[in-house]
CSV table of C-alpha atoms in Angstrom, one decimal:
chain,number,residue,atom,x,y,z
A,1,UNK,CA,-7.2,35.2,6.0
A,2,UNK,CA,-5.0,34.5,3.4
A,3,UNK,CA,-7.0,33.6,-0.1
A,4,UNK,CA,-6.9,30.1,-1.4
A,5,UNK,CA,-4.4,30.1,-4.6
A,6,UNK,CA,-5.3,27.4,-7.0
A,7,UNK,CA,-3.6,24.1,-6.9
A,8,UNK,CA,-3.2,21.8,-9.7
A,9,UNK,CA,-4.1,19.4,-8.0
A,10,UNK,CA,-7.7,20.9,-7.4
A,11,UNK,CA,-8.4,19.6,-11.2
A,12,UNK,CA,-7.7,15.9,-10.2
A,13,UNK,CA,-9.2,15.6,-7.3
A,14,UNK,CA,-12.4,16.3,-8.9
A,15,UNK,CA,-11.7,13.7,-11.5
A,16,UNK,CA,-11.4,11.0,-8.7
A,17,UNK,CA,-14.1,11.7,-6.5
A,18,UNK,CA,-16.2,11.6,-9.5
A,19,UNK,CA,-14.8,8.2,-10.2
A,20,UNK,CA,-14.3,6.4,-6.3
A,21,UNK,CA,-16.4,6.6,-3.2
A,22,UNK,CA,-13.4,7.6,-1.3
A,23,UNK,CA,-9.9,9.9,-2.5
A,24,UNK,CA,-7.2,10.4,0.3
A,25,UNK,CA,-5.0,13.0,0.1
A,26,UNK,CA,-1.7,12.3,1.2
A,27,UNK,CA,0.8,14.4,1.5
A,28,UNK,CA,4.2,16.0,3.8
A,29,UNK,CA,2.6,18.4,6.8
A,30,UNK,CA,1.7,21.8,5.8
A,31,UNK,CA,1.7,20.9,1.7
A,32,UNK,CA,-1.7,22.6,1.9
A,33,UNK,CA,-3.7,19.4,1.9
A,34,UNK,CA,-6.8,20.3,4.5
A,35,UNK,CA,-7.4,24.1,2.4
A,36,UNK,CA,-7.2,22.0,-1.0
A,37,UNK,CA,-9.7,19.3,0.6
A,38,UNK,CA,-12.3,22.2,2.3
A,39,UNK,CA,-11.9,23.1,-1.5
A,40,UNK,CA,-13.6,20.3,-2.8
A,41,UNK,CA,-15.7,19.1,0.6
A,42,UNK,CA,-19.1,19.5,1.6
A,43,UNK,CA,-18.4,19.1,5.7
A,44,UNK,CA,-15.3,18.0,7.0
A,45,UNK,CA,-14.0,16.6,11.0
A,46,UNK,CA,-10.7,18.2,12.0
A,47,UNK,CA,-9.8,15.0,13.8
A,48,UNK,CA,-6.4,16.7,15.2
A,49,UNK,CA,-8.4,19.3,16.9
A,50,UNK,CA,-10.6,16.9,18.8
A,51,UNK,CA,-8.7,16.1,21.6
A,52,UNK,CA,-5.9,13.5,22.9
A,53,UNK,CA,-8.5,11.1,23.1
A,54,UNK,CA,-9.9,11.0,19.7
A,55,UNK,CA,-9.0,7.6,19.0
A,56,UNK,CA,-10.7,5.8,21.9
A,57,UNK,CA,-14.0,8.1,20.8
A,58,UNK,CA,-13.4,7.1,17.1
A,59,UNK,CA,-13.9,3.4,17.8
A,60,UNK,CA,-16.5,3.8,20.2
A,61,UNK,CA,-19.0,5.3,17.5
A,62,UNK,CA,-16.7,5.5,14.2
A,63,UNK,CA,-20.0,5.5,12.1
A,64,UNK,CA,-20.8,9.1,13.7
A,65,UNK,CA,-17.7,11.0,12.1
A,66,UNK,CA,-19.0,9.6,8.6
A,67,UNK,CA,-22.1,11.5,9.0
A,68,UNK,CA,-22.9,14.7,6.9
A,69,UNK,CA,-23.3,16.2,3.8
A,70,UNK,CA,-20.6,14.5,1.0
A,71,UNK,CA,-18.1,15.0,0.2
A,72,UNK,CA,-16.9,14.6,3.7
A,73,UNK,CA,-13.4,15.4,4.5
A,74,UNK,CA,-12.0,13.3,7.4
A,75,UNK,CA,-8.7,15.3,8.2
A,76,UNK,CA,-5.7,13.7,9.5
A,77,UNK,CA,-7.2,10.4,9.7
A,78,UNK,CA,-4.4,8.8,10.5
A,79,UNK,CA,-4.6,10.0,14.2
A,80,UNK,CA,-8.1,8.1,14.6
A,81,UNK,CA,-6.9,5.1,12.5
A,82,UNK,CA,-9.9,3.2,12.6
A,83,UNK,CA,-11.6,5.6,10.6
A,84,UNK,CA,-10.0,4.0,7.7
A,85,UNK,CA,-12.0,0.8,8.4
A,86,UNK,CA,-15.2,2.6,9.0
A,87,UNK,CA,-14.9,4.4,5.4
A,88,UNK,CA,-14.2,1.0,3.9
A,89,UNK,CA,-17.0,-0.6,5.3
A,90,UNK,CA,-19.4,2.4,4.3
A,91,UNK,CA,-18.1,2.5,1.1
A,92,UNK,CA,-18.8,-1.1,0.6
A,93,UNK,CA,-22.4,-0.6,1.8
A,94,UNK,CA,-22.8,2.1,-1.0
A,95,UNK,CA,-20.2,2.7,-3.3
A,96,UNK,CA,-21.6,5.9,-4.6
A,97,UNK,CA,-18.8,8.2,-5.7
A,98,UNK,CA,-17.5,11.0,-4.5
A,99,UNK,CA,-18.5,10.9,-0.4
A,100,UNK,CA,-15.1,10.7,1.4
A,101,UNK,CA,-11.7,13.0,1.1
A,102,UNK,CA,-9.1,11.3,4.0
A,103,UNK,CA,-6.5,13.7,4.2
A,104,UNK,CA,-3.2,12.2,5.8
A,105,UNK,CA,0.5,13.8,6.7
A,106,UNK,CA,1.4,10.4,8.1
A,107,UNK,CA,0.6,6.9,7.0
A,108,UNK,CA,0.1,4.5,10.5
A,109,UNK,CA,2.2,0.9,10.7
A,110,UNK,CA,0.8,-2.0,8.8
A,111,UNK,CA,-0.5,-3.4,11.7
A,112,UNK,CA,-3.0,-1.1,12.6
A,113,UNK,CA,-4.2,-0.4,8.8
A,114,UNK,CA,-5.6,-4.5,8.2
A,115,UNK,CA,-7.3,-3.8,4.9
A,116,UNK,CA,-5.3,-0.8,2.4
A,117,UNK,CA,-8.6,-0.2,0.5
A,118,UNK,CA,-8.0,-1.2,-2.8
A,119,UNK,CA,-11.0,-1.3,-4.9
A,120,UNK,CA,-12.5,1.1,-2.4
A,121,UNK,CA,-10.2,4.4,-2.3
A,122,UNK,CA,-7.8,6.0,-4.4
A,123,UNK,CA,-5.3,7.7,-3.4
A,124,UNK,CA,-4.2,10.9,-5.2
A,125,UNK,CA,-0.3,12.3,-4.0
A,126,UNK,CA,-0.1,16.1,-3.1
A,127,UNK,CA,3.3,17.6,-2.9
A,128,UNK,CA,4.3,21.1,-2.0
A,129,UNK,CA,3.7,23.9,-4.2
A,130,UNK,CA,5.5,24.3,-7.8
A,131,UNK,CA,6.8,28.1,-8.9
A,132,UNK,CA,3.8,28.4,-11.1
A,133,UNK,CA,1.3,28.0,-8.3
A,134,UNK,CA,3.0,30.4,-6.1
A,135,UNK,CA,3.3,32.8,-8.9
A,136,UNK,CA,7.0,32.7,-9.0
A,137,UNK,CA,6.7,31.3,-12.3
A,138,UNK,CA,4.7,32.6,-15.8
A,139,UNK,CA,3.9,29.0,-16.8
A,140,UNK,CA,4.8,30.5,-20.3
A,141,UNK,CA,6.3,27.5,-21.6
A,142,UNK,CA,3.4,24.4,-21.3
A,143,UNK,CA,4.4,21.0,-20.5
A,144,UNK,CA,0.8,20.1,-22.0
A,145,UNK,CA,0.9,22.1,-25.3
A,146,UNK,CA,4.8,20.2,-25.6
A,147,UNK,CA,3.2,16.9,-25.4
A,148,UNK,CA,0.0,17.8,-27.4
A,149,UNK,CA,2.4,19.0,-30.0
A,150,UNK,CA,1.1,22.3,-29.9
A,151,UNK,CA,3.8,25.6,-29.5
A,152,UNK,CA,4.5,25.2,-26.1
A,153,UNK,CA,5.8,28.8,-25.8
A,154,UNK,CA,2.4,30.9,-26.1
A,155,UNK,CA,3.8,33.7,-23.5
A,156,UNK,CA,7.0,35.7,-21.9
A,157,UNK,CA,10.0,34.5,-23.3
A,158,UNK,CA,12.2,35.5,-20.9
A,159,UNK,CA,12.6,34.7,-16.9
A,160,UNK,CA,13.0,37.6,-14.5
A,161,UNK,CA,14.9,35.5,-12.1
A,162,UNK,CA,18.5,36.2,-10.8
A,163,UNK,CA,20.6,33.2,-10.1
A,164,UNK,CA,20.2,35.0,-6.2
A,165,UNK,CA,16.2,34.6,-6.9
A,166,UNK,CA,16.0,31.0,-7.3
A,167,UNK,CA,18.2,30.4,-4.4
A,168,UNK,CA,16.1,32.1,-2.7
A,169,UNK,CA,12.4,30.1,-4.1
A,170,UNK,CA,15.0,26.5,-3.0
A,171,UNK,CA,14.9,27.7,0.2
A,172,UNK,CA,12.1,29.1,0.9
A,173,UNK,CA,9.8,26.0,-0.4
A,174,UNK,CA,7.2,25.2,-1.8
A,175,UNK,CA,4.6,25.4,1.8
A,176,UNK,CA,1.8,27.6,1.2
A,177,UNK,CA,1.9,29.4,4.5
A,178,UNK,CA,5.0,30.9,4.1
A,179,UNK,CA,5.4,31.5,0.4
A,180,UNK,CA,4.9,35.4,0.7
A,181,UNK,CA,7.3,35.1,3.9
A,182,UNK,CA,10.9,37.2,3.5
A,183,UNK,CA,13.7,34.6,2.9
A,184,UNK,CA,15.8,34.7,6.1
A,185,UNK,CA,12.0,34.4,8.0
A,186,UNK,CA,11.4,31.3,5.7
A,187,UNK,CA,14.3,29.4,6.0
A,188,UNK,CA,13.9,29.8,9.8
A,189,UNK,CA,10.5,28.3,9.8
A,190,UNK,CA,11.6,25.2,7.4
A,191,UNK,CA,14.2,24.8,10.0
A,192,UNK,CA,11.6,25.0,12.6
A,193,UNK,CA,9.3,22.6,10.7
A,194,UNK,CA,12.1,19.8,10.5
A,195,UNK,CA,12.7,20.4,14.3
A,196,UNK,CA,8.9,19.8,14.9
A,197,UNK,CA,8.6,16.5,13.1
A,198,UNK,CA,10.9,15.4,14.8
A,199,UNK,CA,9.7,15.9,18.0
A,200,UNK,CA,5.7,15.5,17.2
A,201,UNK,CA,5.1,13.9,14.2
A,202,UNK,CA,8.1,11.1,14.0
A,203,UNK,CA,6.7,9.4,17.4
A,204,UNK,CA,3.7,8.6,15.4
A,205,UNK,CA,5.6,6.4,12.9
A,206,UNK,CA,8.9,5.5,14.8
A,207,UNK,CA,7.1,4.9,18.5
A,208,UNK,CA,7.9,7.1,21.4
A,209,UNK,CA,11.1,4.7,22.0
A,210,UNK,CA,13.1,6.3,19.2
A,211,UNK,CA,15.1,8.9,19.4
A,212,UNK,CA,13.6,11.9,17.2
A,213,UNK,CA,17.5,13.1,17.0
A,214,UNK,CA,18.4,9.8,15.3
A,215,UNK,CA,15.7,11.0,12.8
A,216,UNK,CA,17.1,14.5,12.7
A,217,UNK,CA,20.4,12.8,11.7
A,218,UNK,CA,18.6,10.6,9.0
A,219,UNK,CA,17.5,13.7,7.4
A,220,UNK,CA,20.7,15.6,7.2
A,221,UNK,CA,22.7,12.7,5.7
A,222,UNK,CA,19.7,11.7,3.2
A,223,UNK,CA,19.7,15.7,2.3
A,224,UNK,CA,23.5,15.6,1.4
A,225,UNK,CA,22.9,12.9,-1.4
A,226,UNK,CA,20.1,15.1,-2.6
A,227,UNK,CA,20.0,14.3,-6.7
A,228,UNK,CA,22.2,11.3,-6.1
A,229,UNK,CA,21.6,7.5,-7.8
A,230,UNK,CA,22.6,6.2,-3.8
A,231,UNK,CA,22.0,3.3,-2.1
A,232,UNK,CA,20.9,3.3,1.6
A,233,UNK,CA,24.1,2.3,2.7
A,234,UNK,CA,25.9,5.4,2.1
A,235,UNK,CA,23.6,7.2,4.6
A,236,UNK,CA,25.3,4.7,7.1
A,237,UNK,CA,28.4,5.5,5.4
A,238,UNK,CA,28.1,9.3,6.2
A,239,UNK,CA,26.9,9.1,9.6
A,240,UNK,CA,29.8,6.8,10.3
A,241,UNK,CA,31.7,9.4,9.1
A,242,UNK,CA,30.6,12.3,11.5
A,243,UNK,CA,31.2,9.9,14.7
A,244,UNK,CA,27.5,8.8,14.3
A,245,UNK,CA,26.7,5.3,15.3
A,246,UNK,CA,24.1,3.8,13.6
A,247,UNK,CA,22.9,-0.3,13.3
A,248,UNK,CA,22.7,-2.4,10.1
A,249,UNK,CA,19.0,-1.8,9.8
A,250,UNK,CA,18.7,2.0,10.6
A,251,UNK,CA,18.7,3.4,6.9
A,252,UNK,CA,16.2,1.3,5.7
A,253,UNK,CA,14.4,1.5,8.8
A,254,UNK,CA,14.4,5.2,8.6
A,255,UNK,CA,13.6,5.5,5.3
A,256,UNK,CA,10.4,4.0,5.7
A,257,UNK,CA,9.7,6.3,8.6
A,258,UNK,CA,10.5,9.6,6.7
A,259,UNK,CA,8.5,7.7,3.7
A,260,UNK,CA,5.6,7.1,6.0
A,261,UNK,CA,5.5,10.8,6.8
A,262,UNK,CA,5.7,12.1,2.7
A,263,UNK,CA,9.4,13.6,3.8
A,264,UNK,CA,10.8,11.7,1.1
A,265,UNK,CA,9.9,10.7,-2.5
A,266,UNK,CA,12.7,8.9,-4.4
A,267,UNK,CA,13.2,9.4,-8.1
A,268,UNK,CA,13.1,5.7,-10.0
A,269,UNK,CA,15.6,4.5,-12.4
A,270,UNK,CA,14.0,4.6,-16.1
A,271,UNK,CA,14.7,2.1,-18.9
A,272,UNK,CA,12.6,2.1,-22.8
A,273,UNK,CA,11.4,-1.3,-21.8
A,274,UNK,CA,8.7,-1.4,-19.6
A,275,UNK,CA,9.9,-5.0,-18.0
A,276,UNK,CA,13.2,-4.2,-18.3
A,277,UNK,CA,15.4,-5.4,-15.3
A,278,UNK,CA,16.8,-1.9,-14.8
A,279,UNK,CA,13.4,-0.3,-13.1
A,280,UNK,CA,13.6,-2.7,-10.7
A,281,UNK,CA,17.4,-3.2,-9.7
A,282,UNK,CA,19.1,0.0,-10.7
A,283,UNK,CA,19.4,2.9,-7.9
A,284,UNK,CA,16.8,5.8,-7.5
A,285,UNK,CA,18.1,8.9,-7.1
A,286,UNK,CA,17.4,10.4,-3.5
A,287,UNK,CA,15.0,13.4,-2.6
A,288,UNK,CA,13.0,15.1,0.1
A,289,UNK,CA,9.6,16.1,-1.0
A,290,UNK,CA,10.9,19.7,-1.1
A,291,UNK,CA,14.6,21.5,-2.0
A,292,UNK,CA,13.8,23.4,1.4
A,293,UNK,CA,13.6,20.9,3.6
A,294,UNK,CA,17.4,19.5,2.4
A,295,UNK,CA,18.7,23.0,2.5
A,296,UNK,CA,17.4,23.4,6.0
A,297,UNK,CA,19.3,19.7,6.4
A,298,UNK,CA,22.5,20.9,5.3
A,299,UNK,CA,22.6,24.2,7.0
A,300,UNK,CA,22.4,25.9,3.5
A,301,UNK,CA,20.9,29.9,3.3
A,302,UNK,CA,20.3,31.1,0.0
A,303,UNK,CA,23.4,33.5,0.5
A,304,UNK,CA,25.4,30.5,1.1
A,305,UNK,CA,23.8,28.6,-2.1
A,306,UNK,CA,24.8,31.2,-4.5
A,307,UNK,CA,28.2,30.9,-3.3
A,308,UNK,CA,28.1,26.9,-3.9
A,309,UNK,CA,27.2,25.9,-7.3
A,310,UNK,CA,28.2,22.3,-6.5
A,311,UNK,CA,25.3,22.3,-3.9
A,312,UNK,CA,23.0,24.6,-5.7
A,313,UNK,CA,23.0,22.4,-9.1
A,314,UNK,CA,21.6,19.1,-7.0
A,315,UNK,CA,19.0,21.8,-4.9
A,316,UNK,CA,18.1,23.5,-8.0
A,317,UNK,CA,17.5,19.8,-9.7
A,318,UNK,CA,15.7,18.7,-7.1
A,319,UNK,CA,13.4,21.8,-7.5
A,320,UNK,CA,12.8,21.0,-11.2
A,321,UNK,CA,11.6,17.9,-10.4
A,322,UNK,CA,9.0,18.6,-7.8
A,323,UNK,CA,7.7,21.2,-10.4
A,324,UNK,CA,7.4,18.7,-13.2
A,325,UNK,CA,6.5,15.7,-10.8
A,326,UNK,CA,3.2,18.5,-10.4
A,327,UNK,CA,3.0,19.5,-13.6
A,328,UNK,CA,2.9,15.8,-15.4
A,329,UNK,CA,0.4,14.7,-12.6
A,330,UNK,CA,-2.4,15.4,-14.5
A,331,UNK,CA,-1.1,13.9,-17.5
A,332,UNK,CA,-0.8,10.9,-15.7
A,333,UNK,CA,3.3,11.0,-16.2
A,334,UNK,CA,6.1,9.6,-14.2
A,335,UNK,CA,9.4,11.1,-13.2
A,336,UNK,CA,12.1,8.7,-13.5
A,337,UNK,CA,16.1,9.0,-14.2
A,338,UNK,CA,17.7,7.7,-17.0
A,339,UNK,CA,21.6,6.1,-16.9
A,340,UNK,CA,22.6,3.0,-19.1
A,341,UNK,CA,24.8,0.3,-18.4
A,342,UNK,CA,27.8,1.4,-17.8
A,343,UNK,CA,27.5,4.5,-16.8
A,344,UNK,CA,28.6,6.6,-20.0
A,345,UNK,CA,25.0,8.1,-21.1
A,346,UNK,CA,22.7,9.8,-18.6
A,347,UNK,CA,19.4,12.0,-18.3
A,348,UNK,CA,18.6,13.9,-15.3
A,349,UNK,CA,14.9,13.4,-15.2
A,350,UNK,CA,12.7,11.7,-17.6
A,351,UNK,CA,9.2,12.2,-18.0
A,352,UNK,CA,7.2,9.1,-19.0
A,353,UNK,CA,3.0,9.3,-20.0
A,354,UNK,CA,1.5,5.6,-19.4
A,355,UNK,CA,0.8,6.0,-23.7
A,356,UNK,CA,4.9,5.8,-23.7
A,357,UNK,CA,5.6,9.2,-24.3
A,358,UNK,CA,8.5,10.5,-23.0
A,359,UNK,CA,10.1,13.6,-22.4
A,360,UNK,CA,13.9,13.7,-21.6
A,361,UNK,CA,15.1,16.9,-19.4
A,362,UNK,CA,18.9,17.9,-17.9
A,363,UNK,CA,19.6,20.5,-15.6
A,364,UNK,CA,21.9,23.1,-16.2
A,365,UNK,CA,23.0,26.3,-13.9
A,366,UNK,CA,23.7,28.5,-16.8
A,367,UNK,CA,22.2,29.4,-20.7
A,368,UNK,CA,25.7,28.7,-21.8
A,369,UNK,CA,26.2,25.3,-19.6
A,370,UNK,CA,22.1,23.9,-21.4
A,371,UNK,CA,23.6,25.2,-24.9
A,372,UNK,CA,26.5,23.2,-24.4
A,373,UNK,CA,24.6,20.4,-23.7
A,374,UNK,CA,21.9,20.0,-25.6
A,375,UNK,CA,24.2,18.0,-28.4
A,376,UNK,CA,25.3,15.7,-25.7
A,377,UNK,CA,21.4,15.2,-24.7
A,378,UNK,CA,20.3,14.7,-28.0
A,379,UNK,CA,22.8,12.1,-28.7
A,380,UNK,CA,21.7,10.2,-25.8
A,381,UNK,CA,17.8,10.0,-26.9
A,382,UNK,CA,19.0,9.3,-30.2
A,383,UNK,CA,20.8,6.4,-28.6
A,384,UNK,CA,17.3,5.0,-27.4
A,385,UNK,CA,15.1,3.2,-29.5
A,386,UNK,CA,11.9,5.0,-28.4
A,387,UNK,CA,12.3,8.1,-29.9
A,388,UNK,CA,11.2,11.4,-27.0
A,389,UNK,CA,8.4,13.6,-27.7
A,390,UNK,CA,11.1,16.7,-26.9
A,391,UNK,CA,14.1,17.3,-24.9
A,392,UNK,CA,14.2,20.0,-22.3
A,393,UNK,CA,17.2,21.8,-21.0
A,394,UNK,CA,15.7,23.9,-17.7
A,395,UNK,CA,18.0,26.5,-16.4
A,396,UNK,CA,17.5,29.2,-13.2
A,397,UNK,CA,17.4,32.3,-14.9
A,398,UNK,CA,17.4,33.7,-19.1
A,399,UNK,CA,15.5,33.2,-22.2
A,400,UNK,CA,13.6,30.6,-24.0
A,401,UNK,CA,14.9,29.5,-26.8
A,402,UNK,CA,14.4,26.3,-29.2
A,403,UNK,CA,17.8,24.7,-30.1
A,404,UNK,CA,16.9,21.9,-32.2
A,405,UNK,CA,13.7,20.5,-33.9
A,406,UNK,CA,13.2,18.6,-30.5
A,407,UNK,CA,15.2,20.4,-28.1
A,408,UNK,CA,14.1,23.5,-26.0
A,409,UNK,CA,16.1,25.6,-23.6
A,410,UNK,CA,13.3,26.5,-20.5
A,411,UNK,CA,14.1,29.1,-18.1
A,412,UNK,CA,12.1,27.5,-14.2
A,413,UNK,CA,10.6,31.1,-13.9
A,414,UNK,CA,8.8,29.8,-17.4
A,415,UNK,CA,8.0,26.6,-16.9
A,416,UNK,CA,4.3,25.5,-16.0
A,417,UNK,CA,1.5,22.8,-16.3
């Protein structure tokens, strides 16, 4: 049996469960989410290993798959949906914190969820695993010590990564299961993963009437505007494109289907002012919850990826960010992107504490490529009237370096919580 490796996450969930009566964990399939919550639990029902007919049983008796010692993890939930409503109600008879972990890969239709639980149960985001938790990283260089205004550099300076390395951590993933797995072995099981969605899991959101290869199709053309500020409509666009008929309504409709099962997590446009217009109306850029699983979309080895630096910049990106989406979480921080008006001044990923501390990072493919840059990125925050706590420049492989009083060149391999 494989040993449980740490989670950042671990930290938090504590912190909530001593704070609600009730935390789900929510999460894409196979982000580690039931070995994180056994973590933390007391007992626990495996709801997806009781049997086709959980459901009917669940509502028959709900109150008896409450019972045990707390906390109690109720996993996968979301296949006995009515649980939801018994935990409410129990949680409203004794609000004690701390009794219930629901742990979901799928989030049922609004209709069968009639109350969401506010008040009642907080619900705490786990994503696949960053570089640091899988060891592929040092964590040399601290997000935390950055923002505390403390040396963030307190270890290795330099990444041991080849460019052919990281292509291979982008497609392999962040799943737990398969993190020690050769790279050709992993990319075939992220393939196989998509495949099984698909087929198993999308039913459960879309309804056994839709196709699971429309979905399939979703996916590949969302994956090619991986790192993009895109509206819906170009996925339409680029189905149309490959002979692929699709209705008015299928983007969004899809994209609250692959939201509903964690696949995707969108990157919100930032602006200084907290009401500004701009968070509400300007484009997110697009993601899946994990570089691999866009990879996988596109057909993309990590042989082929180090061939393709056009495709390997918006993979590598979208890497960064699931790492620093991980690492700000307990900071309580936001990863947004940054563009102005007109199009002339952009940030790839900016990093926002609820205090107003921000932290603006770009992306770059090479040591010479962030160095280059790092005027360019400066200008930029200088150009906004809320001054950034530092400027990052992240890059795949080299040295850590600081360019500038607020500016720091970051190798991924460095990077950490």
């Amino acid at each position: 049996m494989q040993a449980y490796r740490p989670r950042i996450v671990d930290g938090i969930l504590e912190t909530y469960l001593a704070a609600s009566p009730a935390v789900q964990l929510e999460g894409a399939r196979a982000s580690g989410k039931t070995t994180t919550g056994m973590q933390a639990a007391s007992s626990s029902a495996q709801i997806d290993r009781l049997g086709a007919d959980i459901d009917q049983m669940v509502n028959l008796n709900p109150g008896a798959f409450l019972e045990g010692a707390t906390p109690r993890l109720l996993d996968e939930w979301q296949l006995a949906p009515s649980l939801w409503g018994a935990v409410r109600r129990a949680v409203d008879d004794d609000p004690t914190p701390g009794q219930f972990i629901l742990s979901g890969s799928a989030w049922p239709d609004s209709e069968t969820i009639k109350h969401p639980g506010a008040g009642r149960i907080l619900n705490l985001v786990m994503r696949p695993m960053t570089l640091f938790e899988s060891g592929d990283s040092s964590g040399g260089f601290s997000l935390r010590r950055l923002l505390d205004g403390e040396d963030p550099l307190y270890g290795d300076q330099s990444s041991t990564h080849q460019i052919s390395d990281v292509c291979r951590l982008i497609t392999r993933g962040g799943w737990p299961a398969w993190i020690d797995r050769e790279a050709d072995t992993a990319e075939l099981l992220v393939e196989g993963y998509l495949d099984n969605l698909a087929e198993n899991e999308f039913p459960f959101v879309g309804g056994p009437r839709r196709s699971p290869q429309r979905f399939l199709h979703f996916v590949r053309a969302y994956a090619s505007l991986t790192a993009h500020p895109s509206p819906l409509t170009t996925v339409q666009e680029r189905l149309g494109k490959d002979g692929i008929e699709v209705g008015e309504k299928y983007a969004p409709l899809f994209h609250e289907f692959a939201s509903r099962m964690y696949l995707v997590e969108d990157q919100p446009p930032w602006a200084p002012a907290r009401r500004s217009k701009s968070r509400l109306n300007a484009t997110p850029k697009r993601h899946l919850i994990d570089p691999s699983l866009a990879a996988a979309a596109m057909g993309a080895s990590h042989s082929a990826l180090a061939k393709d630096p056009r495709t390997l910049g918006f993979l590598f990106e979208s890497l960064v960010l699931r790492d620093l989406r991980v690492y700000c979480q307990p900071l309580r921080g936001t990863a947004y992107h940054f563009r102005n008006k007109d199009g002339t001044a952009e940030i790839d990923i900016v990093l926002e504490l609820r205090d107003g501390r921000w932290v603006g990072v770009e992306v770059k493919l090479t040591q010479g490529a962030a160095i280059d840059a790092a005027p360019r990125l400066q200008q930029v925050a200088d150009s906004i009237k809320r001054p950034p706590e530092a400027l990052l420049l992240v890059t795949p492989t080299g040295v850590a370096a600081q360019v500038s009083e607020t500016a720091w060149i970051v190798p991924i391999g460095l990077l950490g919580p």
